[in-house]
CSV table of C-alpha atoms in Angstrom, one decimal:
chain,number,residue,atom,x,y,z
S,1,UNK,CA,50.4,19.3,-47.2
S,2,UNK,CA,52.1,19.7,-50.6
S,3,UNK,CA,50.4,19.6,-54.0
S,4,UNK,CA,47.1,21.2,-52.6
S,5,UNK,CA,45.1,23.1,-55.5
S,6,UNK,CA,41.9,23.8,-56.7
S,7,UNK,CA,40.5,19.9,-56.7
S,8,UNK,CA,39.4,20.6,-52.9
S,9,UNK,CA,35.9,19.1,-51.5
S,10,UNK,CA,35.0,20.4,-48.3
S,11,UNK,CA,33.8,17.2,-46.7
S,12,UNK,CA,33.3,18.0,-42.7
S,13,UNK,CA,32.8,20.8,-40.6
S,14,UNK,CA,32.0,21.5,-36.9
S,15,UNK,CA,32.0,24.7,-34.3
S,16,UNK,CA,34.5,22.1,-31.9
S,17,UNK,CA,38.3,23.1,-32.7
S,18,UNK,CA,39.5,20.2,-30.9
S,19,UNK,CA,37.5,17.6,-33.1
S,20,UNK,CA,38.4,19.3,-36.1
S,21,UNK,CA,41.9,18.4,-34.6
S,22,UNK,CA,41.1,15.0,-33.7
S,23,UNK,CA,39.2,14.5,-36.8
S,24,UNK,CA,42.2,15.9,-38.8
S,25,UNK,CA,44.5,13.2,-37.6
S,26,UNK,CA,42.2,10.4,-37.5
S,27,UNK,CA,41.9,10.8,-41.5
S,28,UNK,CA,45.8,11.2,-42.1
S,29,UNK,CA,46.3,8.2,-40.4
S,30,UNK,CA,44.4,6.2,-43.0
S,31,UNK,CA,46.4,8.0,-45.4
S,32,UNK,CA,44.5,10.8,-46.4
S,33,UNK,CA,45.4,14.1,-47.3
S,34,UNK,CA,43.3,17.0,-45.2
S,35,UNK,CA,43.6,20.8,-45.1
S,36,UNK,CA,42.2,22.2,-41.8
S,37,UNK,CA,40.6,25.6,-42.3
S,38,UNK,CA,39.4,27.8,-39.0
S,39,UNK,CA,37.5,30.8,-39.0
S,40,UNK,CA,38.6,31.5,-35.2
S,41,UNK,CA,37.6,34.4,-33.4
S,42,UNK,CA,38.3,34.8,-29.9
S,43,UNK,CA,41.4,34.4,-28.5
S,44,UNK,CA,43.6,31.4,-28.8
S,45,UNK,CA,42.9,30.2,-25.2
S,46,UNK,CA,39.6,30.4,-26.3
S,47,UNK,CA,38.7,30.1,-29.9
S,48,UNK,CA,35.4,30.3,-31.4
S,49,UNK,CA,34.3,29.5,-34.9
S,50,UNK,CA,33.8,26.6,-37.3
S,51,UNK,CA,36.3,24.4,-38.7
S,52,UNK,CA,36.4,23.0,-41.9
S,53,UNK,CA,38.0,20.0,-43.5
S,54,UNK,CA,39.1,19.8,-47.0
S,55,UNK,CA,40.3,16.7,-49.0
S,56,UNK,CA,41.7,16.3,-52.7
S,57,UNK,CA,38.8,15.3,-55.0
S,58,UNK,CA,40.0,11.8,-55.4
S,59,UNK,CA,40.2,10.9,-51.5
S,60,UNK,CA,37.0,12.2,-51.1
S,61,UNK,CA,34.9,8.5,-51.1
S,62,UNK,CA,37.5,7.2,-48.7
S,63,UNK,CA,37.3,10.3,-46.3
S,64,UNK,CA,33.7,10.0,-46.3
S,65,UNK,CA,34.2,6.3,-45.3
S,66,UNK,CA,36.4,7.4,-42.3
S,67,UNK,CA,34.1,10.3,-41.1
S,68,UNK,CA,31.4,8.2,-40.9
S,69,UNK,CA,33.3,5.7,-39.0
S,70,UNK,CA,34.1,8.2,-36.5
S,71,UNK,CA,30.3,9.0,-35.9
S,72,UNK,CA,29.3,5.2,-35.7
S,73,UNK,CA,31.3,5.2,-33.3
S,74,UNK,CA,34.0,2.7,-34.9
S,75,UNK,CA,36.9,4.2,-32.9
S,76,UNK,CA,35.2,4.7,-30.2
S,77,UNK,CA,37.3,3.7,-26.8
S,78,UNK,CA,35.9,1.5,-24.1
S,79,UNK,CA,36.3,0.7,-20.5
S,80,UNK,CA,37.7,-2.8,-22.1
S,81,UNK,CA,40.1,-0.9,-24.2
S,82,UNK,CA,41.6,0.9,-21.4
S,83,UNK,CA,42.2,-2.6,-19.3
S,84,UNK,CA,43.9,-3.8,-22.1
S,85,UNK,CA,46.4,-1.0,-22.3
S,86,UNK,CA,46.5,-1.0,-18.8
S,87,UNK,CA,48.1,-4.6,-18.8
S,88,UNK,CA,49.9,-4.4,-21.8
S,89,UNK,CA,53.5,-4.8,-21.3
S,90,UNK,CA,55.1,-0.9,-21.9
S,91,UNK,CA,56.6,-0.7,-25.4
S,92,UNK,CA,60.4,-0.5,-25.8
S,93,UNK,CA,62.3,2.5,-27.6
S,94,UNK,CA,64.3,-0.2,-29.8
């Protein structure tokens, strides 16, 4: 992420590496820019440590909106979501 500096707000953390992950993604896709910061010990099969999730000051509000979302349980995936895909016709390469 270019253009990172000082106007950080830590906004998120956890002690789950793949949800930081997950979580990371989930906010760039609405657009937002996110710095991921691990304090991993262990070893990488294995790490241990919390994760941390920085924004720019002025994407804070929306990455709030996004994280709390995520908790509601807004992108949550169903059993119906999965029969949907299920019988979706497979996307072309076009």
């Amino acid at each position: 992420m270019t253009g990172m500096n000082d106007g950080l707000v830590q906004i998120w953390s956890t002690g789950d590496a793949m949800i930081a992950e997950l979580t990371r993604a989930r906010l760039e896709d609405a657009g937002i820019d996110v710095l991921l910061k691990s304090s991993m010990g262990g070893s990488n099969a294995y790490p241990v440590g919390p994760s941390y999730l920085f924004v720019k000051a002025d994407q804070e509000q929306d990455a709030r909106v996004v994280i709390a979302a995520i908790e509601s349980g807004a992108y949550a995936i169903d059993d119906d979501d999965v029969e949907e895909a299920e019988q979706a016709p497979p996307a072309s390469d076009a």
